[in-house]
GROMACS .gro file of C-alpha atoms in nm:
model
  416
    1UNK     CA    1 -19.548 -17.282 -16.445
    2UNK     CA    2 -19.408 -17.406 -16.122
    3UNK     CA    3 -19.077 -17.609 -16.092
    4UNK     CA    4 -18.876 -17.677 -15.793
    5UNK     CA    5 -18.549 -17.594 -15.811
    6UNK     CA    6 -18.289 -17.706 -15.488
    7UNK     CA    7 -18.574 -17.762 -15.242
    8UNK     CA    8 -18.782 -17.411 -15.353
    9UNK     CA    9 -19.110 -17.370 -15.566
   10UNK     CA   10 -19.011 -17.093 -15.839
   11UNK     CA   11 -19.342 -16.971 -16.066
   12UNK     CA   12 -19.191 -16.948 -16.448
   13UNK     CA   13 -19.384 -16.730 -16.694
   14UNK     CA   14 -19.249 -16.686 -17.036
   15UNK     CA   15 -19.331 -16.273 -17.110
   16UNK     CA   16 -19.442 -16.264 -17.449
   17UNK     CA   17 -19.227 -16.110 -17.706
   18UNK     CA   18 -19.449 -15.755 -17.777
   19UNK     CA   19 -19.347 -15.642 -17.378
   20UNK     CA   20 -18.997 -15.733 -17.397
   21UNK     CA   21 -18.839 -15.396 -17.486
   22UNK     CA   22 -19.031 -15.326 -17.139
   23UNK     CA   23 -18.894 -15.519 -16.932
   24UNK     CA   24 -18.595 -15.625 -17.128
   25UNK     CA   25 -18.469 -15.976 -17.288
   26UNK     CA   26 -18.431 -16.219 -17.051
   27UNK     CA   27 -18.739 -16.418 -16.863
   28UNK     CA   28 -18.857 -16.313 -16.525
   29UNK     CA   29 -18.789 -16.564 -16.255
   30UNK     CA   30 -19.048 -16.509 -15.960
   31UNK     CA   31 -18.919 -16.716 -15.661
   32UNK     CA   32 -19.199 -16.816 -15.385
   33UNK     CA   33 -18.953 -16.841 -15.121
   34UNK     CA   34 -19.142 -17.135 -14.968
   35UNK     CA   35 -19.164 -17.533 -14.942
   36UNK     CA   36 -19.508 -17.578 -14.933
   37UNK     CA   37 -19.683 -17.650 -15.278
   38UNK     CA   38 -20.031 -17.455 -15.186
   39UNK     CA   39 -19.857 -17.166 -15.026
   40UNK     CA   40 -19.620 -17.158 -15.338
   41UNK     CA   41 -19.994 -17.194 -15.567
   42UNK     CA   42 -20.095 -16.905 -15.385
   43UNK     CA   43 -19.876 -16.689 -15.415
   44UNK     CA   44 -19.829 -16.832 -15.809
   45UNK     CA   45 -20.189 -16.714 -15.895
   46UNK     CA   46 -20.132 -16.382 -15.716
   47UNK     CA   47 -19.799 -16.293 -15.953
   48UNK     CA   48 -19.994 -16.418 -16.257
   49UNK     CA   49 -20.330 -16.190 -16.175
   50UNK     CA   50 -20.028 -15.909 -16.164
   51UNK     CA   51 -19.868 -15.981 -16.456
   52UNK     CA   52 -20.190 -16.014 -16.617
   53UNK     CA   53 -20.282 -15.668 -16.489
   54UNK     CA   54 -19.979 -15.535 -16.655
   55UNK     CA   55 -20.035 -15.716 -16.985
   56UNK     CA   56 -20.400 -15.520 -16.999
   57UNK     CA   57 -20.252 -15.238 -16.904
   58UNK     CA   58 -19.972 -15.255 -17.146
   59UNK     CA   59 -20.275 -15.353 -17.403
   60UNK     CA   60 -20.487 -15.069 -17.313
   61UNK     CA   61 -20.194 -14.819 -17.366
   62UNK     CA   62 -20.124 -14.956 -17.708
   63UNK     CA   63 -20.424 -14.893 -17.850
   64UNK     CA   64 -20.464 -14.559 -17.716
   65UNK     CA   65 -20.357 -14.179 -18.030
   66UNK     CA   66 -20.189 -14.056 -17.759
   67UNK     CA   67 -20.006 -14.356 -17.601
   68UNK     CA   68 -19.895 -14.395 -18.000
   69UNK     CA   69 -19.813 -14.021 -18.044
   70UNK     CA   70 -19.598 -14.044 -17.724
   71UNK     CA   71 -19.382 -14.352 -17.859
   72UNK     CA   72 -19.362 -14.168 -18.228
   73UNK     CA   73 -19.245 -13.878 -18.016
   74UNK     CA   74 -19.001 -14.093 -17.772
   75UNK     CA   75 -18.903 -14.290 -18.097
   76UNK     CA   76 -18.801 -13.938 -18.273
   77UNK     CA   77 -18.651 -13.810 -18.003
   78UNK     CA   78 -18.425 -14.130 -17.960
   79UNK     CA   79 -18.323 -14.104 -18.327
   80UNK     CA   80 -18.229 -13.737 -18.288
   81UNK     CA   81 -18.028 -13.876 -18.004
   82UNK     CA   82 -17.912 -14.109 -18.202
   83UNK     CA   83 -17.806 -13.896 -18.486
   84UNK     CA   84 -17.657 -13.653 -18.201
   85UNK     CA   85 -17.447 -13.878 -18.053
   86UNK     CA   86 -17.288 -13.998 -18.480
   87UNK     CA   87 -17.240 -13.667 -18.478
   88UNK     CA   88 -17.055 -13.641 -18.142
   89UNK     CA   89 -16.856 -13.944 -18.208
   90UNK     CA   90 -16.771 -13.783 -18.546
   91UNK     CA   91 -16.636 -13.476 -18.370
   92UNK     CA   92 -16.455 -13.668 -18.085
   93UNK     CA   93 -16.290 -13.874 -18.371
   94UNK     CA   94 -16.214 -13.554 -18.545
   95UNK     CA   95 -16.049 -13.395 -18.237
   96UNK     CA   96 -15.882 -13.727 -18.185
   97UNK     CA   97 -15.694 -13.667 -18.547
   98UNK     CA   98 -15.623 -13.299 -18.434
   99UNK     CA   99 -15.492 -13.386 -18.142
  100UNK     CA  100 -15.282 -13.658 -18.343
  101UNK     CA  101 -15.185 -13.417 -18.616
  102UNK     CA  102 -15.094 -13.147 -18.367
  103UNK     CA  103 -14.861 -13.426 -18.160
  104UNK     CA  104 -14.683 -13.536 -18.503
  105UNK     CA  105 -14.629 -13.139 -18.606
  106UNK     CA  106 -14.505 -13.067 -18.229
  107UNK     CA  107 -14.297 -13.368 -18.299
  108UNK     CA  108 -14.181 -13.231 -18.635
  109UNK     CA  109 -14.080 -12.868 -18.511
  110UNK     CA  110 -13.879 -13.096 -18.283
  111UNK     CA  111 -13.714 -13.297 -18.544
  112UNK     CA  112 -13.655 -13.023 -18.746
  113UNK     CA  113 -13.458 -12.833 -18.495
  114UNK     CA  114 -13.282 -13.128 -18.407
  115UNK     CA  115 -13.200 -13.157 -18.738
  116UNK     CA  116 -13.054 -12.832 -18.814
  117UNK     CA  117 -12.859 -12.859 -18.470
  118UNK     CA  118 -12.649 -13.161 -18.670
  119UNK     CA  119 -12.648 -12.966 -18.941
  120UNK     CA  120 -12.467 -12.707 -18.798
  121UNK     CA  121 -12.241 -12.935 -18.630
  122UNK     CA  122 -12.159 -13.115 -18.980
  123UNK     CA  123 -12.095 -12.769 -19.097
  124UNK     CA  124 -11.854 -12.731 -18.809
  125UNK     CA  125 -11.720 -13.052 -18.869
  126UNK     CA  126 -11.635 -12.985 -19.252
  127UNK     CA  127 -11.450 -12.673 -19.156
  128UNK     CA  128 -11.212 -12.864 -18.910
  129UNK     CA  129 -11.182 -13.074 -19.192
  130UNK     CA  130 -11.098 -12.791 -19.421
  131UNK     CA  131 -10.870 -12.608 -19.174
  132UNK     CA  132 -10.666 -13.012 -19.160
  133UNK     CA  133 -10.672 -13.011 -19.478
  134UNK     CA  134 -10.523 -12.677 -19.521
  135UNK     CA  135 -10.273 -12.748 -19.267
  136UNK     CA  136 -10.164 -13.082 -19.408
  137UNK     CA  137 -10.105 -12.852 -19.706
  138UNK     CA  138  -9.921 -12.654 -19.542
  139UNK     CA  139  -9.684 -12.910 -19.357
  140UNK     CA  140  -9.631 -13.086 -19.686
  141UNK     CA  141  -9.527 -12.754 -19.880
  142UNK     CA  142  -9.277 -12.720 -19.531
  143UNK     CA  143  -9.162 -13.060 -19.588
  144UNK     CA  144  -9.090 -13.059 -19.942
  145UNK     CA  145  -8.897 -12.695 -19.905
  146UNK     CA  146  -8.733 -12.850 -19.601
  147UNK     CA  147  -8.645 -13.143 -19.849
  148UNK     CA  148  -8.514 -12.895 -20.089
  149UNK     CA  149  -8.280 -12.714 -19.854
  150UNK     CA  150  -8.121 -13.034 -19.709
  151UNK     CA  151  -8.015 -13.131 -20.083
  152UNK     CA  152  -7.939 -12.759 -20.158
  153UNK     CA  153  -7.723 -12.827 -19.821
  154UNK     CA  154  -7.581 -13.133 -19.950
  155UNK     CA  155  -7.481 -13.014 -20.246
  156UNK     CA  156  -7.297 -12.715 -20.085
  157UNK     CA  157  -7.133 -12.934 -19.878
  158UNK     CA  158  -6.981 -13.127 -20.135
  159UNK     CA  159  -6.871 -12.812 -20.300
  160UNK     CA  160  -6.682 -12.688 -19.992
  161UNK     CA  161  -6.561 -13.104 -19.955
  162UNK     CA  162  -6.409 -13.060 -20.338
  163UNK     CA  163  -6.304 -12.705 -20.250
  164UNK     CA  164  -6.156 -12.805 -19.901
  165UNK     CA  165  -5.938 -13.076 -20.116
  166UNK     CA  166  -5.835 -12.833 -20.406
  167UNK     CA  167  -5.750 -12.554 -20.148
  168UNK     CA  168  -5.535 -12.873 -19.974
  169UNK     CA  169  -5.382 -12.945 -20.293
  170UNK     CA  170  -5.310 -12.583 -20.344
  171UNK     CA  171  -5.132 -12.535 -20.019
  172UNK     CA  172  -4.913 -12.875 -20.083
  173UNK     CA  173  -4.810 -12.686 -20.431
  174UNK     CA  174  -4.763 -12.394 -20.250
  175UNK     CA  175  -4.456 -12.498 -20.012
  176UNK     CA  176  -4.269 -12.510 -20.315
  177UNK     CA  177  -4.419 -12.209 -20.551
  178UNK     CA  178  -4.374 -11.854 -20.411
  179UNK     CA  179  -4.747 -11.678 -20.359
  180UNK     CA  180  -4.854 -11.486 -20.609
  181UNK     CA  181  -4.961 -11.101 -20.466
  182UNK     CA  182  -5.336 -11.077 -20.472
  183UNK     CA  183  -5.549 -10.836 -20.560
  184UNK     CA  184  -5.619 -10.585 -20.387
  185UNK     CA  185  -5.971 -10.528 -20.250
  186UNK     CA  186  -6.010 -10.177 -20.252
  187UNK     CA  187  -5.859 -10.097 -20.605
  188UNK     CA  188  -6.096 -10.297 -20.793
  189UNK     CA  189  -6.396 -10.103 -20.902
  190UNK     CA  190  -6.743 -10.223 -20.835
  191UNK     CA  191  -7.022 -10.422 -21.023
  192UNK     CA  192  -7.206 -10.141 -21.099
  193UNK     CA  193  -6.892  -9.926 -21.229
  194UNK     CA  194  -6.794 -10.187 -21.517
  195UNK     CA  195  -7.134 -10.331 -21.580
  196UNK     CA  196  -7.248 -10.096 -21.850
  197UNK     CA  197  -6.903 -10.007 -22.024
  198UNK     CA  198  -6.874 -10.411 -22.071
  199UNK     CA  199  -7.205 -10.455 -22.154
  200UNK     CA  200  -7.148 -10.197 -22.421
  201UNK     CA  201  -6.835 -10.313 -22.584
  202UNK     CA  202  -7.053 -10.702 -22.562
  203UNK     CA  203  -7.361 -10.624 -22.741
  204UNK     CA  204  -7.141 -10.550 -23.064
  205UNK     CA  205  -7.018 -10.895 -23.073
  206UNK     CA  206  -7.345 -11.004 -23.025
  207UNK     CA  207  -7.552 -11.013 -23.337
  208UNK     CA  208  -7.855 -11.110 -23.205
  209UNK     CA  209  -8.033 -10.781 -23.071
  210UNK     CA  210  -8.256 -11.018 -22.827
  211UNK     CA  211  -7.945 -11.156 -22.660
  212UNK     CA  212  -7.794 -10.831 -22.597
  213UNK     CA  213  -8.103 -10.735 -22.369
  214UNK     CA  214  -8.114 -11.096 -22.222
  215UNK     CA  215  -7.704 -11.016 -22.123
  216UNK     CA  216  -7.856 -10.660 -21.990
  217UNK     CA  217  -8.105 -10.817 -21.755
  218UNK     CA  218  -7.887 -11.058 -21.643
  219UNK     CA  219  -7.632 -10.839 -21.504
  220UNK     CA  220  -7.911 -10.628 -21.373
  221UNK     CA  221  -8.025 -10.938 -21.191
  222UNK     CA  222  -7.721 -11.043 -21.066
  223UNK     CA  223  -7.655 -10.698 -20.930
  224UNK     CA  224  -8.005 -10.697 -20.747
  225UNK     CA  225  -7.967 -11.054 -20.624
  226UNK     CA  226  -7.590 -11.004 -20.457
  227UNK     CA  227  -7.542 -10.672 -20.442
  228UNK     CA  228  -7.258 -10.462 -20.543
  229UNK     CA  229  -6.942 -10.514 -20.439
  230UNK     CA  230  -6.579 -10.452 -20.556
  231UNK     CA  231  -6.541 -10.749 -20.833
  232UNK     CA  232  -6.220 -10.904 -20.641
  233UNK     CA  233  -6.423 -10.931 -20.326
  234UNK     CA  234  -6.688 -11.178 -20.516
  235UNK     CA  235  -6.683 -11.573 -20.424
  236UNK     CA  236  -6.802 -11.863 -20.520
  237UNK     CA  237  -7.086 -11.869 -20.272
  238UNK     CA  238  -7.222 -11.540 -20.444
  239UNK     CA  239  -7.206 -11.756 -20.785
  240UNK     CA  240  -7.387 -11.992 -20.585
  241UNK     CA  241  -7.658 -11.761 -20.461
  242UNK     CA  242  -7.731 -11.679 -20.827
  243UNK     CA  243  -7.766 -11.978 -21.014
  244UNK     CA  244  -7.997 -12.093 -20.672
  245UNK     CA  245  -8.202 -11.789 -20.708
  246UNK     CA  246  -8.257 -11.811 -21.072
  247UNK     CA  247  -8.349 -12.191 -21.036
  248UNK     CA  248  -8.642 -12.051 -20.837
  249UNK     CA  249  -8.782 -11.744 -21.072
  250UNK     CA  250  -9.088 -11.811 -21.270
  251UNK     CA  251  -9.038 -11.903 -21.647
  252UNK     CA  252  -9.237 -11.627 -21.717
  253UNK     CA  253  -9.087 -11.343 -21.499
  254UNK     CA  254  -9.060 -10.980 -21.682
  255UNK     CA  255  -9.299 -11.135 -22.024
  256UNK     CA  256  -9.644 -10.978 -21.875
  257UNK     CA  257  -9.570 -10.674 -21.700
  258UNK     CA  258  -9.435 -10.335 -21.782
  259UNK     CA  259  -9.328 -10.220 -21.465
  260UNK     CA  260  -8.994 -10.469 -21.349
  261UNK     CA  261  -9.084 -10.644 -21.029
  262UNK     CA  262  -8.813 -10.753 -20.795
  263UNK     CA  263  -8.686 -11.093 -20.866
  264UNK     CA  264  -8.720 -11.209 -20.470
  265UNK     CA  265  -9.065 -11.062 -20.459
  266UNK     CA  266  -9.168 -11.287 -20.791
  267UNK     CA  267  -9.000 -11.586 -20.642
  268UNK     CA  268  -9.202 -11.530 -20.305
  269UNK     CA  269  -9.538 -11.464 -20.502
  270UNK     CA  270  -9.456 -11.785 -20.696
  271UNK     CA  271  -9.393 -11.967 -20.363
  272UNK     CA  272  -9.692 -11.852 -20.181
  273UNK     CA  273  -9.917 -11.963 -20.473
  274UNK     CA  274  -9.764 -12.313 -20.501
  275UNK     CA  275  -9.844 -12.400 -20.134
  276UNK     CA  276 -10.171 -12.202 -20.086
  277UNK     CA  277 -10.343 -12.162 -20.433
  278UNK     CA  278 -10.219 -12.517 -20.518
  279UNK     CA  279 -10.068 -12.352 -20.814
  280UNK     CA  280  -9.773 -12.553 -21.089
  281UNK     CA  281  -9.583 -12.243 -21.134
  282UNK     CA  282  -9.317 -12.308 -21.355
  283UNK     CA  283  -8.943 -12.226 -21.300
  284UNK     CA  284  -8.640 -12.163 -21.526
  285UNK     CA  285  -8.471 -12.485 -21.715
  286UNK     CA  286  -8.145 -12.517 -21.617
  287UNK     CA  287  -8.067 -12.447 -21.996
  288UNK     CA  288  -8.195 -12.093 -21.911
  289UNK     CA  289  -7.987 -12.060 -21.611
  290UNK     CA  290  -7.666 -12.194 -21.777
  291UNK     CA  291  -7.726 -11.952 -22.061
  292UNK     CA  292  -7.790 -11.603 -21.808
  293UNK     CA  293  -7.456 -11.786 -21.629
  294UNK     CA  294  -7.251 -11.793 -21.958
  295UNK     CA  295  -7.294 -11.402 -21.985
  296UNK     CA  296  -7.134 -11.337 -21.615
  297UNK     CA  297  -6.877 -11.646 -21.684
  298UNK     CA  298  -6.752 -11.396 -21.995
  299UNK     CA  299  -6.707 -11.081 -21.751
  300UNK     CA  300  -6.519 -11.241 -21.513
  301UNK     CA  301  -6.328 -11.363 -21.795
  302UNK     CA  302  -6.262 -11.021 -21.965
  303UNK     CA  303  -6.198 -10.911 -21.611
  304UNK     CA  304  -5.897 -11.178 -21.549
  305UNK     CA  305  -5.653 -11.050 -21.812
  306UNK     CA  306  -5.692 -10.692 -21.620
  307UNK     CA  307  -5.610 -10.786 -21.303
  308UNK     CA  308  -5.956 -10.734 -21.136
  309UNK     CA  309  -6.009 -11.034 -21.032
  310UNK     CA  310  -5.801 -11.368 -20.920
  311UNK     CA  311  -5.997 -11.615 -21.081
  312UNK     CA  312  -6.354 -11.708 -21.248
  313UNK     CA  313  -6.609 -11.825 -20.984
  314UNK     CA  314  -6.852 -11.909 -21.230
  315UNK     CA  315  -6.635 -12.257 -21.357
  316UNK     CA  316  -6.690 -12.563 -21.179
  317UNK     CA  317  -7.085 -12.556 -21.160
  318UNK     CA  318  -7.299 -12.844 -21.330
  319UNK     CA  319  -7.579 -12.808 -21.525
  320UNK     CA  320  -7.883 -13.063 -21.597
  321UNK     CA  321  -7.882 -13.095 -21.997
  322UNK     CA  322  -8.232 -13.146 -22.130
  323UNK     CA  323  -8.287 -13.390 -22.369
  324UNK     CA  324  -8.370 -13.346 -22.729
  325UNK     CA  325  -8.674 -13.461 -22.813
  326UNK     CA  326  -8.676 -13.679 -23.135
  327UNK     CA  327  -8.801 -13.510 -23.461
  328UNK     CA  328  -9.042 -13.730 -23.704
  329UNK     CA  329  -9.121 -13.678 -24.022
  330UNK     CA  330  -9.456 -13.519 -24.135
  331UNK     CA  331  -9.641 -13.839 -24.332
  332UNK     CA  332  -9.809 -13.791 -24.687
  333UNK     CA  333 -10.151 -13.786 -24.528
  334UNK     CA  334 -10.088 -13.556 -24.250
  335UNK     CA  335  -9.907 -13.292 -24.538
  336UNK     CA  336 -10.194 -13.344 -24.759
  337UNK     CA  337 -10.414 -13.236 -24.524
  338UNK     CA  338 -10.246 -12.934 -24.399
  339UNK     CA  339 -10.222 -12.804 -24.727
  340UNK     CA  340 -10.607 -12.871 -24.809
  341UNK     CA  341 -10.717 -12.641 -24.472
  342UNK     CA  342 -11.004 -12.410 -24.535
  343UNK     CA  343 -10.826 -12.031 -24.576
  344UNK     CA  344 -11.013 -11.803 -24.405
  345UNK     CA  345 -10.753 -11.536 -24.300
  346UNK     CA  346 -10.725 -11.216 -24.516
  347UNK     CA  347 -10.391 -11.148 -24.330
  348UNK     CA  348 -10.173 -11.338 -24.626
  349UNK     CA  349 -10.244 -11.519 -24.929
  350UNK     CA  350 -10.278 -11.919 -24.933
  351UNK     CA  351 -10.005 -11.894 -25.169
  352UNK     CA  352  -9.795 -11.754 -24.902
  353UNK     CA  353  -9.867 -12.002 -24.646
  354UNK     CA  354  -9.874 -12.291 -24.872
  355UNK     CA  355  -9.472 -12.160 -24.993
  356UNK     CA  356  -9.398 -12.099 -24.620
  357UNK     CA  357  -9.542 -12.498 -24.497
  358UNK     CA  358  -9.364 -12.652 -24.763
  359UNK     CA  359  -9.042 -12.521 -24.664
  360UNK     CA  360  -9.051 -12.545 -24.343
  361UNK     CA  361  -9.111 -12.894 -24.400
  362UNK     CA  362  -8.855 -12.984 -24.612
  363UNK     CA  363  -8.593 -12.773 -24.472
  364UNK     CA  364  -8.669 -12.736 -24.082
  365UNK     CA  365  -8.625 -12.380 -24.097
  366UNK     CA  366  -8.793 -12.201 -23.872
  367UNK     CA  367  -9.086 -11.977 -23.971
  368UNK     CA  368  -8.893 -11.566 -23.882
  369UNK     CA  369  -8.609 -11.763 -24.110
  370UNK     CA  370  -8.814 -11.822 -24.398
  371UNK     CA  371  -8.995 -11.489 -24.361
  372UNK     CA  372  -8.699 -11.311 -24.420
  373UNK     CA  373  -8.568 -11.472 -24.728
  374UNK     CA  374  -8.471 -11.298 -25.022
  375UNK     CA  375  -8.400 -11.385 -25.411
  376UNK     CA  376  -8.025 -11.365 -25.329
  377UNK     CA  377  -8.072 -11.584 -25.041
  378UNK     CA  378  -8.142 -11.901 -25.353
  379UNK     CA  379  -7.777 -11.956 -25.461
  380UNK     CA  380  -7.619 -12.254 -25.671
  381UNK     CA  381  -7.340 -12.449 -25.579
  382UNK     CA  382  -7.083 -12.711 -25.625
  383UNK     CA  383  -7.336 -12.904 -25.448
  384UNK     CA  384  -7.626 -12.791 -25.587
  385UNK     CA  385  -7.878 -12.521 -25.504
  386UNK     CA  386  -7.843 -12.386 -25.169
  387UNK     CA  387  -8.053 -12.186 -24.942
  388UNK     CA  388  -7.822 -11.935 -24.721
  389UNK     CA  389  -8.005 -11.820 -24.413
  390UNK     CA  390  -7.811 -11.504 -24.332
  391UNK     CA  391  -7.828 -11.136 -24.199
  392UNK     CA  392  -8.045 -10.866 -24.378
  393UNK     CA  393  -8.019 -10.487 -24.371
  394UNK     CA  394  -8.296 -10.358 -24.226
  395UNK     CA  395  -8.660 -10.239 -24.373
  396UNK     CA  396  -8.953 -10.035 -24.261
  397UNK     CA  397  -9.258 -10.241 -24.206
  398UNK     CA  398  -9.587 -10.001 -24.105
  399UNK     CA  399  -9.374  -9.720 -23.987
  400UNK     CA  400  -9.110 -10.006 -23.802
  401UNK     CA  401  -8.813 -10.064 -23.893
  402UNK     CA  402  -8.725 -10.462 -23.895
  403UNK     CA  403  -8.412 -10.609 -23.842
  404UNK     CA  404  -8.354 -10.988 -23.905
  405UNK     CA  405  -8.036 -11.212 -23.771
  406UNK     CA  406  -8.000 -11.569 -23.782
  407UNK     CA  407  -8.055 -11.720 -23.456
  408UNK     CA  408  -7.778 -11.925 -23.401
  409UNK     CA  409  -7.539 -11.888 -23.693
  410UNK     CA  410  -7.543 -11.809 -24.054
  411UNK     CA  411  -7.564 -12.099 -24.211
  412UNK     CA  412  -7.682 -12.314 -24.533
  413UNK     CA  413  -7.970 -12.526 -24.644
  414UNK     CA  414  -8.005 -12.766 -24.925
  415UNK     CA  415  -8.300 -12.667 -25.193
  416UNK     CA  416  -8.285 -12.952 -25.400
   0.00000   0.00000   0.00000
């Protein structure tokens, strides 16, 4: 078919659809590259005797085994190519994942060790932290001691204030009382010479057996604490440096150890484990204190009438009184069940115990008091019957021999 298209003859021949994968999918366009109409006619009839020629040939070939066997062949081998090239793309996108995985675990080793570097640095940082820590400890163990001296200072200075006044008071007096002679230094003996004759001719006026060995150690303290020195040459400061000292020894010093440990080394043992263990160790009352005090206060005061010293430093110091805690009765219910407890103990007899608990809790008596009772011990009176807690002779208990004494006094309980 001819058209003209912008002043040119074009020949248009629609190839039929069983030669298009030949010569592909779009129409051929022949242009005649002329004006004239015959010329273009011409050369129209000579493109279609070609394309005819092609179309027979194209025809002959497709009727032909071996024109067929080639295209089964071609057709084969362009499906093995096919199937070749799935299988390259399935490797490619394989590789592509391995390379991908490979990236991300490269990426990983990288993270981790980034990782671990913080690590270590957090570690670093939490031993700073510790070290502050142990430091902030260690500044608020300073501060409180540093607390403690200043009112251990204060307080001394307001015993050398009330001394300063008394010694002014004492040299007012003095204009118009002649001195007294002192003592001499050198003619007194020493702590150590008339420590163990006094504490001889003490522990028989002491009926208690456990307070003659507290009076022992005490003296034994002092001595290791101040040193010895001729008695007339002790001051108030040494009195002082005791009752300090003692504040600061453990509650439990000399109850857990048979070998006698210094008392500065305990008290710096107890100190280091406050501020570094974080340790509560517990220190003597102030009862205690007063009490080891009251045994000294009594040899200075034997010592006075002799003429070995000039007066008792141990007067004059205060003491923090602890307060009594209130007693309560036991109720009915609480009784009741004390006295119903499973026995299991082969030790004693529930008889025993239940005589012991009842009297305890109607008398108060404490339980080495009621141990040691005897028959003679249940007396009547004016007043009625009377339970008189008193000293025993001794027995022999598993080869021992057993010695009971009241604790404070001897003394009487009502019975009924």
């Amino acid at each position: 078919m001819l058209t003209r298209v912008q002043g040119a003859w074009h020949f248009r021949r629609a190839v039929p659809l069983m030669v298009r994968p030949f010569i592909g999918k779009q129409e051929i366009w022949f242009s005649m590259r002329t004006t004239s109409r015959v010329t273009a006619t011409a050369r129209a009839g000579m493109v279609y005797g070609m394309v005819e020629q092609i179309f027979q040939d194209c025809r002959d070939m497709s009727e032909t085994e071996e024109y067929i066997r080639t295209l089964e062949d071609a057709l084969t081998t362009s499906d093995g190519i096919i199937s070749g090239q799935d299988d390259l793309i399935t490797i490619l996108k394989r590789q592509h994942e391995l390379r991908r995985v490979t990236d991300a675990l490269t990426h990983y080793s990288e993270f981790s060790a980034f990782i671990q570097t913080q690590a270590e640095k957090l570690r670093d940082i939490g031993r700073r932290i510790e070290d502050l820590n142990h430091k902030a400890i260690l500044n608020q163990g300073r501060l409180a001691e540093a607390r403690n001296t200043r009112n251990e200072l204060t307080e001394a200075i307001k015993q050398i204030a009330s001394m300063a006044t008394g010694m002014m008071t004492m040299a007012n007096q003095a204009q118009s009382i002649p001195p007294s002679p002192s003592v001499p230094v050198d003619e007194t003996p020493k702590f150590s010479e008339i420590m163990e004759s006094y504490a001889e001719s003490k522990s028989k006026e002491l009926k208690n057996e456990r307070d003659s060995r507290v009076m022992k150690v005490t003296l034994a303290q002092f001595l290791e604490i101040v040193g010895d020195k001729p008695l007339a040459s002790y001051k108030g400061k040494d009195a002082h440096l005791f009752i300090e000292t003692m504040r600061r020894l453990p509650n439990n010093y000399g109850k857990n150890s048979i070998t006698p440990v210094p008392v500065l080394d305990s008290i710096t043992s107890a100190d280091f484990q406050e501020k570094h263990a974080g340790k509560d160790i517990p220190r003597l009352s102030d009862a205690t204190v007063e009490k080891r005090v009251t045994f000294l206060r009594s040899l200075w005061d034997y010592m006075l009438p002799i003429g070995h010293v000039e007066k008792n430093i141990w007067k004059g110091f205060k003491f923090k009184s602890e307060k009594v805690r209130a007693v309560e009765d036991w109720s009915e219910e609480n009784l009741t069940r004390l006295m119903s407890y499973p026995w299991t103990t082969r030790t004693f007899s529930r008889t025993t115990y239940a005589f012991v608990t009842a009297i305890a809790a109607y008398s108060g008596m404490r339980q080495s008091e009621i141990c040691h009772l005897r028959c003679e011990d249940f007396v009547h009176t004016d007043d009625g019957w009377m339970i008189y807690i008193q000293e025993h002779p001794p027995v022999m208990v598993n080869g021992k021999e057993v010695k009971f004494s009241p604790k404070w006094r001897v003394r009487k309980t009502p019975w009924f």
